[in-house]
XYZ file of C-alpha atoms in Angstrom:
610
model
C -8.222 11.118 -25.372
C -11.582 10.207 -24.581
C -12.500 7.877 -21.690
C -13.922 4.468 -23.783
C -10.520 4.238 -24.905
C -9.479 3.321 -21.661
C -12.369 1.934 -20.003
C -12.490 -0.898 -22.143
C -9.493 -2.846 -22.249
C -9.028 -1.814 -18.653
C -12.207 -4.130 -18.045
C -10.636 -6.627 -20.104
C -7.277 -6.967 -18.667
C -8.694 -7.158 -14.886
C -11.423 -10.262 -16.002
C -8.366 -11.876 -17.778
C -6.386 -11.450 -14.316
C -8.997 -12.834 -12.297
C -10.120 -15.996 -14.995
C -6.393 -16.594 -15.365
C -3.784 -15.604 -12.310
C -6.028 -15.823 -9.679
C -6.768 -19.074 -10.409
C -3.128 -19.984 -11.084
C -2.944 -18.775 -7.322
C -5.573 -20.223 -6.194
C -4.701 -23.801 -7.471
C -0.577 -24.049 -6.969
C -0.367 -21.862 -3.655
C -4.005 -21.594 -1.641
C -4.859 -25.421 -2.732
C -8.606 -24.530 -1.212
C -10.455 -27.349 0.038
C -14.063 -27.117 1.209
C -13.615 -30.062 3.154
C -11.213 -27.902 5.728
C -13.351 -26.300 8.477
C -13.185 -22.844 8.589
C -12.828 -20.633 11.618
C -16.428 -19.269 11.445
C -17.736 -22.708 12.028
C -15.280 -24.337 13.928
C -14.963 -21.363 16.318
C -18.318 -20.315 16.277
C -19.575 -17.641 18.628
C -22.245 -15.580 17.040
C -20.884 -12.555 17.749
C -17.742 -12.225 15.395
C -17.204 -15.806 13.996
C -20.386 -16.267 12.133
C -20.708 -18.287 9.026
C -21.503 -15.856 6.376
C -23.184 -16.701 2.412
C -20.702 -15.935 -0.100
C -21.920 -12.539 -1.948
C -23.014 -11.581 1.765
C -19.138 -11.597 2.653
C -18.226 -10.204 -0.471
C -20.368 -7.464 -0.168
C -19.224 -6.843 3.807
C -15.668 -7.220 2.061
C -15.427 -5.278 0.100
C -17.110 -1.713 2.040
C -14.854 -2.592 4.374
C -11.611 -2.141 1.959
C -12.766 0.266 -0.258
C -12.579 3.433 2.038
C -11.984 6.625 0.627
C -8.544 5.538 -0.795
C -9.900 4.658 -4.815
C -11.962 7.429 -4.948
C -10.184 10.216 -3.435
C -6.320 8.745 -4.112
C -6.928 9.204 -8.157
C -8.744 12.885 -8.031
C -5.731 14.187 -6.445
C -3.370 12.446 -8.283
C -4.797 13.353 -11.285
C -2.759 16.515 -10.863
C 0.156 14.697 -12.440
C -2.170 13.966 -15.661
C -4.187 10.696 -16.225
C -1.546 8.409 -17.174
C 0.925 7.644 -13.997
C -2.372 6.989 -12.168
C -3.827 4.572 -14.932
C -1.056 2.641 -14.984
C -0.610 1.952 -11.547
C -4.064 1.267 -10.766
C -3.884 -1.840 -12.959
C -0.630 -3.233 -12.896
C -0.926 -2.542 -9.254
C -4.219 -4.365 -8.660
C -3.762 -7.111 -10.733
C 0.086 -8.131 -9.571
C 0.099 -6.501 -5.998
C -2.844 -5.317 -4.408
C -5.495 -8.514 -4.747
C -2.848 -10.959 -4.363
C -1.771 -8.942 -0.966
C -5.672 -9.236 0.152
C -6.549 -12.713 -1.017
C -2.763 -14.317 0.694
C -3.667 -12.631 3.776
C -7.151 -13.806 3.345
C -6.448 -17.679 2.788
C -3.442 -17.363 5.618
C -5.702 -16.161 8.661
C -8.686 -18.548 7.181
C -5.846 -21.591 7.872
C -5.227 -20.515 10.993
C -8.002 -19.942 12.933
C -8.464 -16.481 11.752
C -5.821 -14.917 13.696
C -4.813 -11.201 13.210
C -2.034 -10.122 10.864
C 0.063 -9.817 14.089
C -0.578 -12.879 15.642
C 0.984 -14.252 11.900
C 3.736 -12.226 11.970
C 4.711 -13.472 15.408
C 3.890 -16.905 14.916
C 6.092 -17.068 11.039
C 8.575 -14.702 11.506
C 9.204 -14.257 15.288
C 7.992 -13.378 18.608
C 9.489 -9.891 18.700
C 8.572 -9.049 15.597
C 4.769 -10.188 16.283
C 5.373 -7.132 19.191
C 6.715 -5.081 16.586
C 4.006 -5.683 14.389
C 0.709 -5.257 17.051
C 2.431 -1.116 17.741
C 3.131 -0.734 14.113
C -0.482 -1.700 13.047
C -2.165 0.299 15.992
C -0.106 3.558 14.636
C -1.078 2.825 10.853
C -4.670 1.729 11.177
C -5.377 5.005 13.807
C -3.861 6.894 10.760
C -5.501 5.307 8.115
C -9.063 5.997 9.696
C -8.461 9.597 10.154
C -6.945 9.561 6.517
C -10.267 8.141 5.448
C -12.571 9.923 7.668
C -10.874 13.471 7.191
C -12.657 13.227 3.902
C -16.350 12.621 5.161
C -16.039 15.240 7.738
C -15.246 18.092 4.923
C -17.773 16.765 2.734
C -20.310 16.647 5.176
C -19.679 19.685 7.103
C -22.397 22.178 6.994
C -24.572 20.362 4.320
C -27.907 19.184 5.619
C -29.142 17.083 3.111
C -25.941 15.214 2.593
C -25.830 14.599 6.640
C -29.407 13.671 6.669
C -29.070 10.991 4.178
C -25.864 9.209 5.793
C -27.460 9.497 9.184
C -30.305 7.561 7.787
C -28.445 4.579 6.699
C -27.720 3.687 10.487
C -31.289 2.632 11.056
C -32.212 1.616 7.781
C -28.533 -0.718 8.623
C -30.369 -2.250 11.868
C -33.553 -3.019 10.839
C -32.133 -5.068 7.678
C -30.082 -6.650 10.701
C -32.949 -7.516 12.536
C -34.786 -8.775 9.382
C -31.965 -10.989 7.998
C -31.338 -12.382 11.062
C -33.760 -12.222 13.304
C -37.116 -11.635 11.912
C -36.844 -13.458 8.446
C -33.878 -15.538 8.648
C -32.082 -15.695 5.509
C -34.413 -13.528 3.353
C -31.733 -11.562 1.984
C -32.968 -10.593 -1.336
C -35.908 -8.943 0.728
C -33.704 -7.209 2.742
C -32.039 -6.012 0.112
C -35.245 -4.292 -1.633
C -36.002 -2.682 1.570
C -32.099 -1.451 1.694
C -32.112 0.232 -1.745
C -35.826 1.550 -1.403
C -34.869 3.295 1.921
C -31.668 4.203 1.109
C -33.710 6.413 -2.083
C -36.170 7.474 0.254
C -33.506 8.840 2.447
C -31.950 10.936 -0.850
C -35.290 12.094 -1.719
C -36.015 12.922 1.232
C -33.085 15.528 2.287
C -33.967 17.844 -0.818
C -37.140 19.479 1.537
C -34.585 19.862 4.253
C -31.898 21.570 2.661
C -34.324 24.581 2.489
C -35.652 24.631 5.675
C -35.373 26.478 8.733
C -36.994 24.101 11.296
C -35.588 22.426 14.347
C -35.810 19.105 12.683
C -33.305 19.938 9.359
C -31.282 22.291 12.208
C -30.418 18.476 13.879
C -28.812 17.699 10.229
C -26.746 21.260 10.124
C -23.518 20.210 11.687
C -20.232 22.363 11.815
C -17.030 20.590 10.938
C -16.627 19.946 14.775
C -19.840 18.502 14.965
C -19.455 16.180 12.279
C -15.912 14.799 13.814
C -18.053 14.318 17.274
C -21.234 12.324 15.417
C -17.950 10.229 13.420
C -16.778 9.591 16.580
C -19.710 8.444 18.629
C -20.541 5.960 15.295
C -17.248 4.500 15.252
C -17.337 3.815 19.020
C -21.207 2.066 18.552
C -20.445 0.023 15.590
C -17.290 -1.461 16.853
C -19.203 -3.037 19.835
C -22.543 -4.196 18.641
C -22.346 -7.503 17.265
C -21.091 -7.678 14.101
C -24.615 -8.881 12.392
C -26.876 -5.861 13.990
C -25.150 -2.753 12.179
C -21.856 -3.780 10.456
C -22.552 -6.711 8.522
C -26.218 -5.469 7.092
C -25.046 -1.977 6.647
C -21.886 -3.241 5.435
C -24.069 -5.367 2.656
C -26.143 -2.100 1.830
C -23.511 -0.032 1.228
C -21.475 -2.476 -0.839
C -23.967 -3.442 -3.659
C -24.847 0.091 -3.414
C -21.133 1.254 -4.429
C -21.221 -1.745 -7.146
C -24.303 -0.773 -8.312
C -23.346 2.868 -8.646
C -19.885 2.274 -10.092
C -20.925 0.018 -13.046
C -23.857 2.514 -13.276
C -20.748 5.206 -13.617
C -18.912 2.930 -15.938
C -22.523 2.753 -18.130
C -22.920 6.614 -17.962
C -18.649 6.647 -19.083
C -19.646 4.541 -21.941
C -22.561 6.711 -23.174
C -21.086 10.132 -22.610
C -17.852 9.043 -23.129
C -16.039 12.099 -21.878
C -13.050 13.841 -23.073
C -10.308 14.071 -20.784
C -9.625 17.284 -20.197
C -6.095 16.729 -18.022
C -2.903 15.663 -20.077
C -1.427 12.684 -19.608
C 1.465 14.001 -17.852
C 1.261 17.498 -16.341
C 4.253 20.211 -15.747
C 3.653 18.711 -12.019
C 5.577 15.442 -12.181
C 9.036 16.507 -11.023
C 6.833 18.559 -8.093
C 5.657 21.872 -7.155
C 1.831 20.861 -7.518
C -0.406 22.663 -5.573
C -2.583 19.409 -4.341
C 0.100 17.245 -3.886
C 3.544 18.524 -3.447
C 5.995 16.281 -4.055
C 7.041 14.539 -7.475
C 5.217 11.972 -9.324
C 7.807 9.243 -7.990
C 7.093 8.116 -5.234
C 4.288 10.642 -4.450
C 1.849 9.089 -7.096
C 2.069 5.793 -5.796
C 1.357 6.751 -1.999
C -1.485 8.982 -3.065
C -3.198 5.897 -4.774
C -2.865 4.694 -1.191
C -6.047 2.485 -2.407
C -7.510 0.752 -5.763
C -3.919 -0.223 -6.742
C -2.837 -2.176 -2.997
C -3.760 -1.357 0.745
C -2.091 -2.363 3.481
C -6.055 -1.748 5.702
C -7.208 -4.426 3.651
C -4.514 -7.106 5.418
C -6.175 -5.994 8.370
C -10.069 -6.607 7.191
C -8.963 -10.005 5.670
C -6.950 -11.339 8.831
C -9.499 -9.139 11.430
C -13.269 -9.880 10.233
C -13.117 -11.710 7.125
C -11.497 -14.608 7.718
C -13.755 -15.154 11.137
C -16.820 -15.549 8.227
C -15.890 -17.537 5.345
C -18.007 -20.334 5.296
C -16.065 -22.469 3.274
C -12.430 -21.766 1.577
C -13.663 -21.710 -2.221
C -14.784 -18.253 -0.609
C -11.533 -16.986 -1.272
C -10.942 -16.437 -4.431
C -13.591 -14.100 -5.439
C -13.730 -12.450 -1.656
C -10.237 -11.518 -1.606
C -9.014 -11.414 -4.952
C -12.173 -10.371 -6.686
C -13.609 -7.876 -4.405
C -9.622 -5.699 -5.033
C -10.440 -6.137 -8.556
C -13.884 -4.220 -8.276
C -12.511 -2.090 -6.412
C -9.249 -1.318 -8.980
C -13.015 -0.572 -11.156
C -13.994 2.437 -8.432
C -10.141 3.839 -8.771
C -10.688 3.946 -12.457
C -14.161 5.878 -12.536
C -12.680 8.006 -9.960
C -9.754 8.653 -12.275
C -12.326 9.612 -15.579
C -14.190 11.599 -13.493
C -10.964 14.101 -12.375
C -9.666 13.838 -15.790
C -13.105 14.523 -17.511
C -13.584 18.013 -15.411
C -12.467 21.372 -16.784
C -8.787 21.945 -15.197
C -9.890 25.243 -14.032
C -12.794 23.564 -11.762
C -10.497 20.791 -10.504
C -8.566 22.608 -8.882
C -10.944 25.308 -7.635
C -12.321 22.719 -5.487
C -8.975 21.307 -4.396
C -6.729 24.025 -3.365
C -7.555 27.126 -1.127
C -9.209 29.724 -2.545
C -5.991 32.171 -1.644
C -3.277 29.820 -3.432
C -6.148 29.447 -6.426
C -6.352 33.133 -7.062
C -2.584 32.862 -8.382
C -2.365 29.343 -10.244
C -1.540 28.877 -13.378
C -1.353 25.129 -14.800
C 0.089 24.484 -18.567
C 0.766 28.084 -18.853
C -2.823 29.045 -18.298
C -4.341 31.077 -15.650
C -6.722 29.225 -14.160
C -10.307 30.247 -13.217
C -14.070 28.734 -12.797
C -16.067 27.381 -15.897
C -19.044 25.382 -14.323
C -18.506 25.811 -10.522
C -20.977 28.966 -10.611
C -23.953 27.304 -11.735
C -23.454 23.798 -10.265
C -23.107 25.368 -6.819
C -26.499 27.311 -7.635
C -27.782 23.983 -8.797
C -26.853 21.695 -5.463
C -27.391 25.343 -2.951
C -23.822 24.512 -1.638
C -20.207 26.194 -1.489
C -17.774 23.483 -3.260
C -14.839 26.150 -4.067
C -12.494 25.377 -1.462
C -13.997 21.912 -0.409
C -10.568 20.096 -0.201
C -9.983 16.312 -0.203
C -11.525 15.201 -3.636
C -14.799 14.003 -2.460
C -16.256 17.143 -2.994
C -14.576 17.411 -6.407
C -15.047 13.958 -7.197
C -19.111 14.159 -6.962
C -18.874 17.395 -8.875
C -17.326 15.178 -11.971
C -19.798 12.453 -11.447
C -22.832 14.197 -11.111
C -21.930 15.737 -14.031
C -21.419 12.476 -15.999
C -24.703 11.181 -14.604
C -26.879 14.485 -15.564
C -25.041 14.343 -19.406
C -27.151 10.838 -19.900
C -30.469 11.111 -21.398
C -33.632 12.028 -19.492
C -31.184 13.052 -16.680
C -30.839 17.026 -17.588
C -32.045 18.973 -14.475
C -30.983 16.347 -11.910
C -27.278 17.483 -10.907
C -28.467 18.309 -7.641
C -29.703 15.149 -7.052
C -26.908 13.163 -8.589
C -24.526 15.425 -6.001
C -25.770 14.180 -3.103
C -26.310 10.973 -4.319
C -22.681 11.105 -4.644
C -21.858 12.119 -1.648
C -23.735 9.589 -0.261
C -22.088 7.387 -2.145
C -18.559 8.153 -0.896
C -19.837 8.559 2.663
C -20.872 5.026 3.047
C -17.533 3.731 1.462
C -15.745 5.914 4.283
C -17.988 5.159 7.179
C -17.727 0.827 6.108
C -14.454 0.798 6.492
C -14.418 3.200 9.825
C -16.608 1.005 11.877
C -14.845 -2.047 10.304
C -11.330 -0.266 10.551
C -12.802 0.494 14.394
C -13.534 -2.952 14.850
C -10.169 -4.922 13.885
C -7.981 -2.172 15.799
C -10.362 -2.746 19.217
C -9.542 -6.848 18.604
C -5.987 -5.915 17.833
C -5.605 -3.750 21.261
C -7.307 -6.191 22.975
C -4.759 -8.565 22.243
C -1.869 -6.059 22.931
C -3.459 -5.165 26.268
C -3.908 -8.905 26.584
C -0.748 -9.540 26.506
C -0.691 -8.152 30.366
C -3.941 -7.954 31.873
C -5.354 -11.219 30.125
C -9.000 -9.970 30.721
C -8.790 -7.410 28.340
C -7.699 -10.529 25.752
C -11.672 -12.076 26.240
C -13.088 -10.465 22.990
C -16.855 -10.523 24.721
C -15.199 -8.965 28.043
C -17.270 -5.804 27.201
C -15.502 -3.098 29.319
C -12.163 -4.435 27.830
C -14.064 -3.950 23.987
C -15.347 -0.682 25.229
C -11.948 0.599 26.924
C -9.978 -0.607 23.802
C -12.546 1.310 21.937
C -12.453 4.145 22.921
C -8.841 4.482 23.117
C -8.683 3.563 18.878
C -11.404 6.376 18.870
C -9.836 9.112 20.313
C -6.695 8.278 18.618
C -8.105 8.712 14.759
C -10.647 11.247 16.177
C -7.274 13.620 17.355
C -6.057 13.598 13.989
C -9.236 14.239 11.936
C -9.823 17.444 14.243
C -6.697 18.774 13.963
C -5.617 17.766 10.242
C -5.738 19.223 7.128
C -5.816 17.044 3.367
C -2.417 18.161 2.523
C -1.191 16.674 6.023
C -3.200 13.845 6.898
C -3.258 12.187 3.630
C 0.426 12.281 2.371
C 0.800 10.336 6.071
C -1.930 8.084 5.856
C -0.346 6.836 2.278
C 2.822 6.065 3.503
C 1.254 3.932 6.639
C -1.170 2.461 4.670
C 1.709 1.168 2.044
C 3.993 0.542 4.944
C 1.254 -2.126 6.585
C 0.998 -3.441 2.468
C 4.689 -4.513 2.854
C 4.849 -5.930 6.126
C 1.643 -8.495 5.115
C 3.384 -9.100 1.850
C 6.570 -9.636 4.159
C 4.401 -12.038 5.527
C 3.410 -13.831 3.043
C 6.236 -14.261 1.350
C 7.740 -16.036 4.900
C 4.559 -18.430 4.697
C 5.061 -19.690 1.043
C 9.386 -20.329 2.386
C 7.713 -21.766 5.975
C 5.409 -24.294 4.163
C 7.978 -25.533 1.432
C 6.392 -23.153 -1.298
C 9.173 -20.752 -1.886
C 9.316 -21.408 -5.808
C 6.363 -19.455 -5.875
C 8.032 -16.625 -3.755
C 8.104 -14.338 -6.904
C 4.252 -13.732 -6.207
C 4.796 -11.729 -3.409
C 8.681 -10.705 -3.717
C 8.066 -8.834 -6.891
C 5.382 -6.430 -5.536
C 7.180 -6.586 -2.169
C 10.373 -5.153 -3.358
C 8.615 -2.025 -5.400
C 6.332 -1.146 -2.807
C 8.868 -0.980 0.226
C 11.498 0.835 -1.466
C 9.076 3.500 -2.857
C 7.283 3.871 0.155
C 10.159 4.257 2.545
C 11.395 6.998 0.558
C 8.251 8.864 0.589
C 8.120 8.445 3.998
C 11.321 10.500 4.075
C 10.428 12.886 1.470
C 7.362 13.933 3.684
C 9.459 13.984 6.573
C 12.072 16.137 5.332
C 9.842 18.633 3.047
C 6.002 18.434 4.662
C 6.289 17.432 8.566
C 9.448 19.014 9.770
C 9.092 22.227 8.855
C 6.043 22.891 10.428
C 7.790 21.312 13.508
C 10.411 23.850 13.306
C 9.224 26.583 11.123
C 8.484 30.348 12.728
C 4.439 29.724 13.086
C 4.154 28.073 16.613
C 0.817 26.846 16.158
C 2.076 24.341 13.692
C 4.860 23.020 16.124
C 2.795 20.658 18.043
C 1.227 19.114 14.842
C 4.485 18.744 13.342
C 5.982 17.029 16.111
C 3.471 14.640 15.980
C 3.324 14.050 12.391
C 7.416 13.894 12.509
C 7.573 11.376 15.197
C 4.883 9.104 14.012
C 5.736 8.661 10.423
C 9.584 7.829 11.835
C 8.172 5.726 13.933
C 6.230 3.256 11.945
C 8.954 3.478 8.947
C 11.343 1.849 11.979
C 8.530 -0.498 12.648
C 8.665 -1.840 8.922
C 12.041 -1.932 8.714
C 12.640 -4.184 11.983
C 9.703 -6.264 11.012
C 11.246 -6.749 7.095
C 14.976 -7.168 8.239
C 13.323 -9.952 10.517
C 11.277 -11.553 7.738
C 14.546 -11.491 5.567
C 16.554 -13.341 8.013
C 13.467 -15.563 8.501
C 14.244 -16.381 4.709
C 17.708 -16.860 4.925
C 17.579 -19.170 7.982
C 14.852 -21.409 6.285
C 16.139 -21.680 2.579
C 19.791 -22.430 4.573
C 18.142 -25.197 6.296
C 16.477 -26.477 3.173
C 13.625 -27.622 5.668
C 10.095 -26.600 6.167
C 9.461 -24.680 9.356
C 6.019 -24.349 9.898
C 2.928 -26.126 8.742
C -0.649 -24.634 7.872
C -2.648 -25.785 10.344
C -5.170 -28.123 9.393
């Protein structure tokens, strides 16, 4: 099989969705008006609502949902063989995930851009709204240190790769302070700048990465360092207003992962690369050495991302929806931006299924479990790892996580094009860079909606700490969210923190779907209920299970297994995962006697707001 075959009428089928159901949404559910004032204008504070231009937004969007999930989700689940992962990456997208983003969108853009708890409280109950705000603080600390587990082992002990993210902060204020400040709505010149320092910053790591000076020794961080620097950006980013770093750098990054992905897709279509996985792999019923449980339901929690996330409920309802200018914004904001990034699942996919089997997973599993794998009856070993790691001057053996891995198969793509021969190095780190801005977008955004979601928890009895500008509320709030995720990316592993960081992540995607399901039956819609109940009812039933499978196989036994060290982070694995599977349960049975009450009534409970 090579990769055009599938490329191609995967492109077709998501335009089709997007010409055809999307506006079918759009036009019988949403009914968008640009007349309607929307919640940047009419609540207008400069700080967090703030009118945004359309492909601005979209481009702040959409690095805020597309984390590490669609690029690292597919490389490890392309253990299971290209197919399982195909599919659900576009029947996913197209029926679950960017109608999930775009309803949650629409429903915190019609009322006043409230959070996705503030929703739940106000359309399915009060109790469940409480439910809600300590189910979404325990997911979104987990999803963070699910997404940023992956830029700390990429990163770790690579100069050039450090020296090139670190750059981005800067270059990420000063296009703040041009758009904004200097030359008001000059975007497209802000943009040239963006892309011309963001290849001066590639360039210009190459020198360092082979020298011994104090200035490349700031850039040569240990794995604890990098967790620390992670940390200290997270806590900055979620407190400066939202148009100094995250916004610009938000912008940057986003046409930069667009850019690079349809770049990808070009470099797919030229080379057009043979798959080298099967289709389905001897791992399906389990036993794999990435991913250890069976294809169902493990698959569908590993592509936590590109198929539906529940982080992006909290993007739409958190910052989003507190900057559309006006509501035909939408459409191509929420539903579009999930079907670009659906695209970024998809390269990620071709790019694990185009490497040698024998490389794939001599990046992704320890060296000491490698030694003694065999996959389709073959023992596996090395083919290209030897000279690529001479090429880049790094160690990638034993880089776990599938970033590492997942540059390795697109820098090889990129250097097969013509004219590119020689380059690998360079089209490495560009990769890296590449996934290290999608990770660090949605960790300062991520940051961001969990400080205004604790704020409003904390709110709830110290009413200071409810004033978003109240800065030592925002920095206390902060700070809390930060040493939360930070806890779990220093003491995680892959094979830990990203089997729980899918089941959290899907867990928040049903609870918003939940939610929108009880808004369609609230507002005398419920003949289109099959929009969200469809998706609804696959994605709860396979993710509660998996939440028990990891339970019962992964997190308990190092809770009670004979190596003590383990004890502590299996307790806390154990308890957390029970903890927000109880969440969505009480917040679902809620929403399903919501239903009950309302269609028994035959009444409608709850208009939009106008």
């Amino acid at each position: 099989m090579h990769a055009l075959y599938v490329v191609i009428p995967v492109l077709g089928i998501l335009a089709i969705a997007y010409r055809y159901y999307s506006a079918f949404i759009a036009t019988r559910i949403w009914m968008l008006d640009d007349a309607r004032v929307t919640p940047a204008h009419k609540n207008y504070d400069g700080a967090n609502y703030y009118p945004t231009s359309r492909w601005v937004l979209f481009g702040h969007h959409f690095a805020a949902i597309t984390g590490a999930g669609p690029l690292v989700g597919p490389m490890l689940a392309a253990q299971f063989g290209y197919a399982p992962g195909l599919i659900w990456l576009v029947a996913g997208v197209v029926l679950a995930g960017a109608v999930h983003d775009s309803m949650i969108l629409w429903a915190s853009t019609r009322r006043g851009g409230r959070s996705l708890a503030d929703i739940v409280k106000d359309e399915i109950s009060p109790s469940a709204g409480i439910v809600a705000s300590i189910a979404i603080l325990f997911i979104l600390v987990i999803a963070i240190a699910g997404l940023g587990i992956n830029v700390v082992n990429a990163l770790a002990d690579s100069v050039w790769g450090t020296f090139t993210i670190a750059m981005t902060i800067p270059l990420g204020i000063f296009m703040g302070f041009w758009m904004y400040v200097w030359r008001k709505g000059r975007i497209i010149e802000a943009t040239v700048i963006g892309v011309i320092g963001l290849l001066l910053a590639l360039v210009g790591g190459e020198p360092l990465n082979h020298s011994e000076g104090w200035f490349a020794s700031l850039f040569d961080l240990s794995r604890t360092k990098i967790v620390i620097a992670l940390c200290v950006y997270g806590f900055a980013a979620s407190v400066l207003p939202v148009w100094l770093l995250l916004s610009p750098r938000g912008y940057l990054s986003s046409f930069t992962k667009i850019g690079t992905i349809f770049f990808l897709a070009l470099g797919v279509i030229w080379v057009n690369p043979e798959f080298k996985m099967p289709a389905l792999s001897e791992y399906v019923d389990g036993g794999g050495p990435i991913i250890p449980g069976p294809l169902f339901p493990f698959c569908f929690i590993t592509i936590a991302c590109g198929a539906i996330s529940g982080f992006h409920a909290l993007i739409s309802s958190g910052t989003t929806s507190k900057m559309v200018d006006k509501e035909s914004d939408i459409r191509p904001i929420g539903y579009g931006a999930m079907l670009i990034e659906c695209l970024v699942g998809l390269m990620a996919l071709v790019a694990a299924s185009a490497m040698e089997p024998g490389d794939y997973f001599a990046i992704n599993v320890q060296p000491a479990e490698y030694a003694n794998l065999t996959f389709q009856g073959v023992q596996m070993a090395p083919v290209h790892l030897a000279e690529i790691e001479a090429s880049v001057g790094e160690t990638v053996m034993g880089r776990t996580g599938g970033a590492v891995s997942l540059a390795v198969g697109m820098a090889q793509i990129f250097s097969a094009m013509p004219g590119m021969q020689g380059l690998l190095a360079y089209w490495y780190h560009f990769a890296i860079m590449f996934e290290a801005l999608f990770i660090l977008t949605t960790i300062d955004s991520g940051t961001r909606v969990g400080r205004f979601l604790l704020q409003e928890f904390l709110g709830k009895a110290f009413p200071k700490f409810g004033e978003k500008e109240w800065m030592p509320g925002a920095m206390t709030a902060t700070g809390l969210l930060v040493l939360g995720w930070g806890y779990f990316i220093y003491t995680g592993e892959i094979n830990t923190i990203w089997p729980m960081f899918g089941v959290a992540n899907q867990l928040l995607a049903s609870v918003a779907l939940a939610v929108a399901t009880t808004i369609l039956i609230n507002t005398g819609k419920a003949r289109y209920t099959w929009v969200t109940l469809v998706p609804l009812a696959f994605l709860a039933t396979n993710t509660l299970y998996g939440g028990f499978l990891n339970v019962r196989d992964n997190f308990w036994p190092l809770a009670v297994g004979p190596d003590d060290g383990t004890h502590v982070q299996g307790w806390v694995l154990t308890i957390c995962t029970v903890a927000m599977m109880l969440c969505a349960v009480i917040i679902l049975g809620q929403a399903i006697a919501k239903w009950v009450s309302v269609l028994g009534n035959g009444r409608q409970l709850v208009a939009e707001e106008p």
